[in-house]
XYZ file of C-alpha atoms in Angstrom:
172
model
C -0.314 -0.179 -0.613
C 1.849 3.320 -1.079
C 0.121 6.050 1.167
C 2.192 8.980 -0.124
C 1.258 12.053 -1.838
C 3.429 14.993 -3.362
C 1.966 17.697 -1.081
C 2.956 16.140 2.249
C 5.711 14.545 3.814
C 4.868 10.718 3.751
C 5.853 7.916 6.334
C 9.162 7.262 4.873
C 9.445 4.169 6.613
C 12.317 2.156 6.504
C 12.604 -1.278 7.122
C 15.500 -2.408 5.906
C 17.604 -4.630 7.924
C 21.665 -6.770 7.141
C 21.139 -9.156 4.938
C 22.069 -11.330 7.897
C 19.985 -11.154 9.808
C 17.588 -11.644 6.768
C 18.288 -15.082 6.351
C 18.053 -15.861 9.738
C 13.940 -14.308 9.888
C 13.884 -16.557 6.787
C 15.398 -19.142 8.452
C 13.038 -19.300 11.333
C 9.786 -18.424 8.997
C 10.342 -21.730 7.562
C 9.325 -23.410 11.243
C 5.573 -24.774 11.489
C 3.576 -21.762 13.568
C 6.801 -18.949 13.155
C 3.738 -16.394 13.102
C 3.231 -17.608 16.602
C 6.393 -18.908 18.075
C 9.010 -17.613 16.425
C 10.865 -14.004 17.591
C 12.370 -11.963 14.082
C 14.493 -9.570 12.837
C 13.375 -5.083 12.543
C 14.621 -1.829 12.550
C 14.852 -0.560 16.347
C 13.540 2.984 14.709
C 11.639 2.680 11.614
C 10.594 5.778 11.191
C 12.800 9.112 11.351
C 12.163 11.315 13.862
C 12.686 14.278 11.421
C 12.497 15.109 7.913
C 16.296 15.994 8.024
C 17.464 12.614 10.078
C 18.215 8.887 9.345
C 16.793 5.925 10.780
C 19.488 4.092 13.472
C 21.357 0.942 12.075
C 19.946 -0.450 15.144
C 18.673 -4.105 15.171
C 15.583 -5.687 17.591
C 13.724 -8.977 17.843
C 10.041 -9.074 18.313
C 6.866 -11.321 17.831
C 5.245 -10.088 15.175
C 2.282 -9.524 17.388
C 4.991 -6.517 19.018
C 5.792 -5.662 15.618
C 2.282 -5.172 14.559
C 0.972 -3.485 18.017
C 4.452 -1.931 19.665
C 5.421 -1.992 23.049
C 7.937 -0.501 25.640
C 10.525 -0.915 23.865
C 8.980 -0.196 19.999
C 6.594 1.680 18.474
C 4.656 -0.553 16.506
C 3.035 -0.562 13.031
C -0.017 0.574 14.096
C 0.438 2.586 16.358
C 3.077 4.044 13.289
C 0.234 4.368 10.910
C -2.185 5.864 13.572
C 0.682 8.440 13.683
C 0.632 8.935 10.348
C -2.733 8.923 10.112
C -3.713 11.985 12.782
C -0.732 14.042 10.763
C -2.825 13.783 7.842
C -6.120 15.040 9.522
C -4.616 17.989 11.238
C -2.707 18.956 7.869
C -5.750 18.650 5.695
C -8.723 18.388 7.781
C -11.565 18.207 4.486
C -10.384 14.538 3.917
C -10.981 13.496 7.451
C -13.605 11.151 6.508
C -11.005 10.108 4.109
C -8.306 9.548 6.004
C -10.605 7.353 8.687
C -12.037 5.126 6.438
C -8.274 3.871 5.490
C -7.015 3.471 8.736
C -10.018 1.559 9.111
C -9.746 -0.566 6.484
C -6.000 -1.320 7.497
C -6.874 -1.886 10.809
C -9.151 -4.490 8.983
C -6.199 -6.209 7.814
C -3.912 -5.751 10.533
C -6.568 -7.328 13.015
C -5.758 -10.278 10.245
C -2.533 -10.821 10.741
C -2.590 -10.215 14.313
C -5.515 -12.931 15.113
C -3.510 -15.567 13.686
C -0.414 -13.714 15.325
C -2.049 -14.027 18.570
C -3.555 -18.146 17.188
C -7.217 -16.906 17.669
C -7.788 -17.622 14.189
C -5.061 -20.464 12.450
C -3.262 -19.186 9.108
C -3.664 -20.119 6.068
C -0.710 -23.334 6.151
C -2.176 -23.781 9.900
C -5.669 -24.192 7.961
C -4.597 -26.047 4.955
C -2.398 -28.558 7.087
C -5.177 -29.975 9.270
C -7.674 -29.908 6.289
C -4.890 -32.383 4.678
C -3.867 -34.322 7.516
C -8.315 -34.688 8.494
C -9.378 -35.953 5.477
C -10.488 -39.306 5.255
C -7.727 -41.024 1.846
C -4.951 -39.342 4.194
C -2.988 -41.732 5.006
C -0.287 -40.148 7.752
C 1.998 -40.636 4.356
C 2.870 -37.687 4.216
C 1.543 -37.790 0.041
C -1.376 -35.184 -1.082
C -3.017 -37.710 -3.506
C -5.158 -36.652 -5.970
C -8.421 -36.707 -3.895
C -7.111 -34.942 -1.814
C -5.892 -32.097 -3.524
C -9.135 -31.747 -5.774
C -10.794 -31.568 -2.074
C -8.926 -28.802 -1.224
C -9.589 -27.047 -4.284
C -13.129 -27.248 -3.842
C -12.960 -26.165 -0.340
C -10.963 -23.066 -0.915
C -13.467 -21.821 -4.439
C -15.959 -22.448 -2.622
C -15.104 -19.790 -0.088
C -13.700 -17.426 -1.810
C -16.719 -17.600 -3.936
C -19.013 -17.319 -0.964
C -20.320 -20.393 -1.102
C -18.806 -21.972 1.738
C -19.225 -20.035 5.749
C -15.420 -18.570 6.169
C -15.775 -17.351 9.277
C -13.125 -19.326 11.146
C -10.521 -18.155 9.011
C -11.522 -14.101 10.119
C -11.099 -12.527 13.750
C -14.425 -12.630 15.195
């Protein structure tokens, strides 16, 4: 999502981290339930405190939940975006409804990620794993047969087209 326009300063977030930490993040992300159980490296200060300042090259390990919501040591993506929206509303009061709607839509997206990070709803990988392992044709041999793959495809297609309930995949 791009939230930059030509008349006002943008959020100017900088999420760059060294390649060594990025590789470590990828290794951790490949673990089962990593969204809930692992910590990942992030830039400690991802927004400059002033337009002329660069962000510092300091890094912090955080759970995805704390990356999104923040903690005592880290601002968090959602609070940073809220600050940005508040700034935009004060700079453009005539566009307040637009900015509030944009923030509301952003929060809905973040709530899905946050519910997954907290374990309140399954990640798509966990949902697929459960679907496959509970299928009657699954033989506990790590093989996804044609019948299982077809059933999975049919289920995903039905959910995506509104033919089947998807509330178990969304936050309450």
